[in-house]
Amino acid sequence: MIPTLARTAAALLIGNELLSGKTQEKNLFPLAATLRARGIRLCRAVVVGDDQDEIATEVRRLSKEYDLLFTSGGVGPTHDDVTLEAVAKAFGVTAKVHPTLEQSLRNTYGSSFTVDHLRMALVPEGAELIVTQEVTWPTVVMRNVWILPGIPEIFRTKLGVVHANVRGASEFVTRAIYTKLDEGDLTSLLNQIVEAHPSVEVGSYPKWFDPRYKTKVTFDGDSQSKVDLAVEEFLRLLPSGGAQTLDPGDD
Amino acid sequence: MIPTLARTAAALLIGNELLSGKTQEKNLFPLAATLRARGIRLCRAVVVGDDQDEIATEVRRLSKEYDLLFTSGGVGPTHDDVTLEAVAKAFGVTAKVHPTLEQSLRNTYGSSFTVDHLRMALVPEGAELIVTQEVTWPTVVMRNVWILPGIPEIFRTKLGVVHANVRGASEFVTRAIYTKLDEGDLTSLLNQIVEAHPSVEVGSYPKWFDPRYKTKVTFDGDSQSKVDLAVEEFLRLLPSGGAQTLDPGDD
């Protein structure tokens, strides 16, 4: 399979437990890092509960608006696992038991296999199954929608499959400078850099309770030389002694 | 101030860093737990970057659709802090320097105060400032939109103010049973409980790499007796030895 070329992506994180304070959402962060490493801009993430209509509405909207959509959660065998049917609904098709997945389930469960397990073999009509040497359990992709599991340990194994199968038009370059200045005292300087380097995205992140630095300033772009120019000008204009060159490495 | 009575809420989590894999989002979880404890249903969360128009569009939509909206992030003094102006835009008003906030900033920064710090005193016209004994820095609320900071340590201190000022119509009751059964083997039983107890929300969460249990089953509702009835029936129908009564306490 040739990696899909994509500029933009969205994430749909599914599960009542994420909105009721029972479970901390853990999949957005590694997904964002994976897409970033492939040069794809993750533009939006939405968290919704286990509601088929609501999921279908979001899948329809996000899969139209962005090049790729990644869903997480709702793919197990029980009544609250409704993602596969919702994705099918979003594309106006039905979800059917896929023979490859049925066979995988029969092999896994052996004599304890029951018809109830078959919910885990449902895929929207027309979906593709991706199997790799590392991740032998099939990953389901419906057009531009990757349907990933919610359990963080399993989700992360799927990111290797994502990494191998999608790529952006160019890579992102990022640099960070840790300064000892209060964010408010950096404002004028940052405005100057932002104006002079329109192709570089400048971020400013204060840290309140860290003795090592006060504000982390990040520089992002798709050209190393342009990012470097912005960083060099920032450092030149920074009051002397204001920069901390060492990366505290724990933000 | 009388606590605002609300049934539903949404969260808008703002910041490029949350979508680029630089920073793990940490505010949704404690916000969800706070609202849950007050009997308010958090229905949806959306993560967007530092884009004024996009934030304004979401604020308009979510504040109309839900009783309360909580934003997190984008309230500092730099060019990428655009939440206050975006909320103002969503409501068709302008953002103006608030004299109380200006005075707080002048007191905080003393002789190092500059006009650049004034961005942190901007509030949408008509916004209310809430000050409590515990959280003396004003919390900005614009109609049904709570505008909270992104830094997790500061965000959490604001949740005390939220807790004191909002409440739902009734409290949520939740119970959890940890079972040693595979989720697939519980499906029929769960379907039976879901059908017999329509006012109780049943959730099923498999744990893959834990020797102590395989599936956590949760029961949520607004009536203790109804939740108890569902739990009792579930336990009665569970194959003997299938339940783990002790809460492993680390999910």
CSV table of C-alpha atoms in Angstrom, one decimal, chain B:
chain,number,residue,atom,x,y,z
B,1,MET,CA,-24.0,34.2,43.6
B,2,ILE,CA,-26.6,31.4,43.4
B,3,PRO,CA,-25.1,28.3,41.7
B,4,THR,CA,-26.2,28.1,38.1
B,5,LEU,CA,-28.5,25.2,37.5
B,6,ALA,CA,-27.3,23.2,34.5
B,7,ARG,CA,-28.0,19.8,33.0
B,8,THR,CA,-25.4,19.8,30.2
B,9,ALA,CA,-21.9,21.2,29.5
B,10,ALA,CA,-19.2,21.2,26.9
B,11,ALA,CA,-15.5,21.8,27.0
B,12,LEU,CA,-13.3,23.7,24.5
B,13,LEU,CA,-9.6,23.0,24.9
B,14,ILE,CA,-7.5,25.5,23.2
B,15,GLY,CA,-3.8,25.4,22.0
B,16,ASN,CA,-1.7,24.4,19.1
B,17,GLU,CA,0.5,22.5,21.5
B,18,LEU,CA,-2.3,20.0,22.2
B,19,LEU,CA,-2.6,19.1,18.6
B,20,SER,CA,1.1,19.0,17.6
B,21,GLY,CA,2.2,16.3,20.1
B,22,LYS,CA,4.1,18.8,22.2
B,23,THR,CA,1.9,18.8,25.3
B,24,GLN,CA,-0.5,16.2,26.8
B,25,GLU,CA,-3.9,17.6,27.4
B,26,LYS,CA,-4.6,17.5,31.2
B,27,ASN,CA,-7.6,19.6,31.9
B,28,LEU,CA,-10.5,17.6,30.5
B,29,PHE,CA,-10.2,14.8,33.1
B,30,PRO,CA,-10.4,17.0,36.3
B,31,LEU,CA,-13.1,19.2,34.7
B,32,ALA,CA,-15.2,16.1,33.8
B,33,ALA,CA,-14.8,14.8,37.4
B,34,THR,CA,-15.8,18.2,38.9
B,35,LEU,CA,-18.9,18.4,36.7
B,36,ARG,CA,-19.9,14.8,37.4
B,37,ALA,CA,-19.6,15.5,41.1
B,38,ARG,CA,-22.1,18.4,40.7
B,39,GLY,CA,-24.5,16.3,38.7
B,40,ILE,CA,-23.8,18.0,35.4
B,41,ARG,CA,-23.4,15.9,32.2
B,42,LEU,CA,-20.3,16.8,30.2
B,43,CYS,CA,-21.5,15.9,26.7
B,44,ARG,CA,-18.7,16.9,24.4
B,45,ALA,CA,-15.1,18.3,24.3
B,46,VAL,CA,-13.4,19.9,21.4
B,47,VAL,CA,-9.7,20.6,21.0
B,48,VAL,CA,-8.7,23.4,18.6
B,49,GLY,CA,-5.6,25.5,17.9
B,50,ASP,CA,-4.9,29.1,18.6
B,51,ASP,CA,-7.2,30.4,15.8
B,52,GLN,CA,-9.5,33.3,16.7
B,53,ASP,CA,-12.2,32.5,14.1
B,54,GLU,CA,-12.2,28.8,14.8
B,55,ILE,CA,-12.5,29.4,18.6
B,56,ALA,CA,-15.3,32.0,18.1
B,57,THR,CA,-17.2,29.6,15.9
B,58,GLU,CA,-17.0,26.8,18.4
B,59,VAL,CA,-17.9,29.1,21.3
B,60,ARG,CA,-21.0,30.2,19.5
B,61,ARG,CA,-22.0,26.7,18.7
B,62,LEU,CA,-21.3,25.0,22.0
B,63,SER,CA,-22.6,27.8,24.2
B,64,LYS,CA,-25.9,27.6,22.3
B,65,GLU,CA,-26.1,23.8,22.3
B,66,TYR,CA,-25.2,23.2,26.0
B,67,ASP,CA,-26.1,24.9,29.3
B,68,LEU,CA,-22.5,25.6,30.2
B,69,LEU,CA,-19.3,25.9,28.2
B,70,PHE,CA,-15.8,25.8,29.8
B,71,THR,CA,-12.8,26.9,27.8
B,72,SER,CA,-9.2,26.2,28.7
B,73,GLY,CA,-6.2,28.0,27.4
B,74,GLY,CA,-5.2,31.0,25.3
B,75,VAL,CA,-5.6,33.6,28.1
B,76,GLY,CA,-1.9,34.8,28.4
B,77,PRO,CA,-0.3,38.1,27.2
B,78,THR,CA,1.2,36.9,23.9
B,79,HIS,CA,0.1,36.9,20.2
B,80,ASP,CA,-1.1,33.3,20.4
B,81,ASP,CA,-3.5,34.0,23.3
B,82,VAL,CA,-6.7,34.8,21.5
B,83,THR,CA,-9.4,33.3,23.6
B,84,LEU,CA,-10.8,36.4,25.2
B,85,GLU,CA,-11.2,38.2,21.9
B,86,ALA,CA,-12.7,35.0,20.3
B,87,VAL,CA,-15.3,34.7,23.0
B,88,ALA,CA,-16.1,38.4,22.6
B,89,LYS,CA,-16.5,37.9,18.9
B,90,ALA,CA,-18.7,34.9,19.4
B,91,PHE,CA,-21.2,37.1,21.4
B,92,GLY,CA,-20.8,40.1,19.0
B,93,VAL,CA,-19.2,42.3,21.6
B,94,THR,CA,-15.7,43.7,22.0
B,95,ALA,CA,-13.0,42.8,24.5
B,96,LYS,CA,-12.0,45.6,26.7
B,97,VAL,CA,-9.4,46.1,29.5
B,98,HIS,CA,-11.3,45.5,32.8
B,99,PRO,CA,-10.2,48.0,35.6
B,100,THR,CA,-10.2,45.3,38.3
B,101,LEU,CA,-7.9,43.1,36.3
B,102,GLU,CA,-5.7,46.0,35.3
B,103,GLN,CA,-5.3,46.8,39.0
B,104,SER,CA,-4.5,43.2,39.9
B,105,LEU,CA,-1.8,43.1,37.1
B,106,ARG,CA,-0.3,46.4,38.3
B,107,ASN,CA,-0.2,45.1,41.9
B,108,THR,CA,1.4,41.8,40.7
B,109,TYR,CA,4.0,43.2,38.4
B,110,GLY,CA,4.8,46.4,40.3
B,111,SER,CA,7.6,48.4,38.6
B,112,SER,CA,8.0,45.8,35.8
B,113,PHE,CA,4.4,46.3,34.6
B,114,THR,CA,4.2,47.3,31.0
B,115,VAL,CA,1.4,48.0,28.6
B,116,ASP,CA,2.0,44.5,27.1
B,117,HIS,CA,0.6,42.9,30.3
B,118,LEU,CA,-2.7,44.6,29.6
B,119,ARG,CA,-3.7,41.8,27.2
B,120,MET,CA,-4.3,39.8,30.3
B,121,ALA,CA,-6.9,42.3,31.6
B,122,LEU,CA,-9.0,42.0,28.4
B,123,VAL,CA,-12.5,40.6,29.0
B,124,PRO,CA,-15.6,40.5,26.7
B,125,GLU,CA,-18.0,43.4,27.4
B,126,GLY,CA,-20.6,42.2,29.9
B,127,ALA,CA,-18.4,39.5,31.4
B,128,GLU,CA,-18.6,38.8,35.1
B,129,LEU,CA,-15.6,38.4,37.4
B,130,ILE,CA,-15.8,35.9,40.2
B,131,VAL,CA,-13.5,36.3,43.2
B,132,THR,CA,-13.5,33.9,46.1
B,133,GLN,CA,-11.5,33.8,49.3
B,134,GLU,CA,-9.5,30.8,48.0
B,135,VAL,CA,-9.0,32.0,44.4
B,136,THR,CA,-8.4,35.8,44.6
B,137,TRP,CA,-7.4,36.2,41.0
B,138,PRO,CA,-10.7,36.9,39.2
B,139,THR,CA,-12.3,34.1,37.1
B,140,VAL,CA,-14.0,35.4,34.0
B,141,VAL,CA,-17.5,34.2,33.0
B,142,MET,CA,-19.1,35.5,29.9
B,143,ARG,CA,-22.9,34.6,30.1
B,144,ASN,CA,-22.7,30.7,30.2
B,145,VAL,CA,-19.0,30.5,29.2
B,146,TRP,CA,-16.4,30.0,31.9
B,147,ILE,CA,-13.0,31.2,30.5
B,148,LEU,CA,-10.3,29.2,32.3
B,149,PRO,CA,-6.5,29.2,31.9
B,150,GLY,CA,-4.6,26.4,30.2
B,151,ILE,CA,-1.8,25.8,32.7
B,152,PRO,CA,-3.0,22.6,34.5
B,153,GLU,CA,-1.9,23.7,37.9
B,154,ILE,CA,-3.8,27.0,37.6
B,155,PHE,CA,-6.8,25.3,35.9
B,156,ARG,CA,-7.2,23.0,38.8
B,157,THR,CA,-7.4,25.8,41.3
B,158,LYS,CA,-10.2,27.3,39.3
B,159,LEU,CA,-12.3,24.1,39.5
B,160,GLY,CA,-13.0,25.0,43.2
B,161,VAL,CA,-14.7,28.1,41.9
B,162,VAL,CA,-16.6,26.1,39.3
B,163,HIS,CA,-17.7,23.6,41.9
B,164,ALA,CA,-19.1,26.3,44.2
B,165,ASN,CA,-21.0,28.1,41.4
B,166,VAL,CA,-22.7,25.4,39.3
B,167,ARG,CA,-24.9,22.5,40.1
B,168,GLY,CA,-27.1,19.9,38.3
B,169,ALA,CA,-30.7,19.0,38.9
B,170,SER,CA,-29.8,15.7,40.6
B,171,GLU,CA,-26.7,13.8,41.6
B,172,PHE,CA,-25.2,11.0,39.7
B,173,VAL,CA,-24.8,7.6,41.3
B,174,THR,CA,-22.1,5.3,40.0
B,175,ARG,CA,-21.0,1.8,40.9
B,176,ALA,CA,-18.4,-0.5,39.4
B,177,ILE,CA,-17.9,-4.3,39.4
B,178,TYR,CA,-14.6,-5.8,38.4
B,179,THR,CA,-15.1,-9.2,36.7
B,180,LYS,CA,-12.7,-12.0,35.7
B,181,LEU,CA,-14.7,-12.6,32.6
B,182,ASP,CA,-13.7,-11.6,29.1
B,183,GLU,CA,-15.8,-8.8,27.7
B,184,GLY,CA,-17.1,-11.0,24.9
B,185,ASP,CA,-18.4,-13.6,27.4
B,186,LEU,CA,-20.3,-10.9,29.2
B,187,THR,CA,-22.2,-9.5,26.1
B,188,SER,CA,-25.4,-11.4,26.5
B,189,LEU,CA,-25.7,-10.8,30.2
B,190,LEU,CA,-25.0,-7.1,29.7
B,191,ASN,CA,-27.6,-6.8,27.0
B,192,GLN,CA,-30.1,-8.4,29.4
B,193,ILE,CA,-29.3,-5.8,32.1
B,194,VAL,CA,-29.4,-2.9,29.6
B,195,GLU,CA,-32.8,-3.9,28.5
B,196,ALA,CA,-34.2,-4.5,31.9
B,197,HIS,CA,-32.8,-1.2,33.4
B,198,PRO,CA,-33.3,1.5,30.8
B,199,SER,CA,-32.6,4.3,33.3
B,200,VAL,CA,-29.2,2.9,34.2
B,201,GLU,CA,-26.3,3.5,31.9
B,202,VAL,CA,-24.1,0.4,31.7
B,203,GLY,CA,-20.5,0.7,30.6
B,204,SER,CA,-18.0,-2.1,29.9
B,205,TYR,CA,-14.3,-1.6,29.9
B,206,PRO,CA,-11.9,-4.4,29.2
B,207,LYS,CA,-8.4,-4.4,30.7
B,208,TRP,CA,-5.9,-6.4,28.7
B,209,PHE,CA,-2.8,-6.6,30.8
B,210,ASP,CA,-4.0,-6.8,34.4
B,211,PRO,CA,-3.9,-10.1,36.2
B,212,ARG,CA,-6.6,-9.0,38.7
B,213,TYR,CA,-9.6,-8.5,36.5
B,214,LYS,CA,-10.6,-8.6,32.8
B,215,THR,CA,-13.6,-6.4,32.5
B,216,LYS,CA,-14.8,-3.4,34.6
B,217,VAL,CA,-18.6,-2.9,34.4
B,218,THR,CA,-20.0,0.4,35.5
B,219,PHE,CA,-23.6,1.4,36.4
B,220,ASP,CA,-24.6,5.0,36.3
B,221,GLY,CA,-27.9,6.7,37.0
B,222,ASP,CA,-29.5,9.5,39.0
B,223,SER,CA,-31.2,7.1,41.5
B,224,GLN,CA,-29.3,5.0,44.0
B,225,SER,CA,-32.0,2.4,44.3
B,226,LYS,CA,-32.2,1.9,40.5
B,227,VAL,CA,-28.5,1.6,40.2
B,228,ASP,CA,-28.4,-0.9,43.1
B,229,LEU,CA,-31.1,-3.0,41.5
B,230,ALA,CA,-29.2,-3.2,38.2
B,231,VAL,CA,-26.0,-4.1,40.0
B,232,GLU,CA,-27.7,-6.8,42.1
B,233,GLU,CA,-29.3,-8.4,39.1
B,234,PHE,CA,-25.9,-8.3,37.3
B,235,LEU,CA,-24.2,-10.0,40.2
B,236,ARG,CA,-27.0,-12.6,40.5
B,237,LEU,CA,-26.7,-13.6,36.8
B,238,LEU,CA,-22.9,-13.6,36.7
B,239,PRO,CA,-21.4,-17.1,36.7
B,240,SER,CA,-20.2,-17.9,40.2
B,241,GLY,CA,-16.7,-16.7,41.0
B,242,GLY,CA,-16.9,-14.2,38.1
B,243,ALA,CA,-16.9,-11.1,40.2
B,244,GLN,CA,-14.0,-9.5,41.9
B,245,THR,CA,-15.4,-7.5,44.7
B,246,LEU,CA,-12.3,-5.5,45.6
B,247,ASP,CA,-11.7,-2.3,43.6
B,248,PRO,CA,-8.3,-2.6,42.1
B,249,GLY,CA,-8.4,1.2,42.3
B,250,ASP,CA,-5.9,2.1,39.5
B,251,ASP,CA,-8.0,2.2,36.4
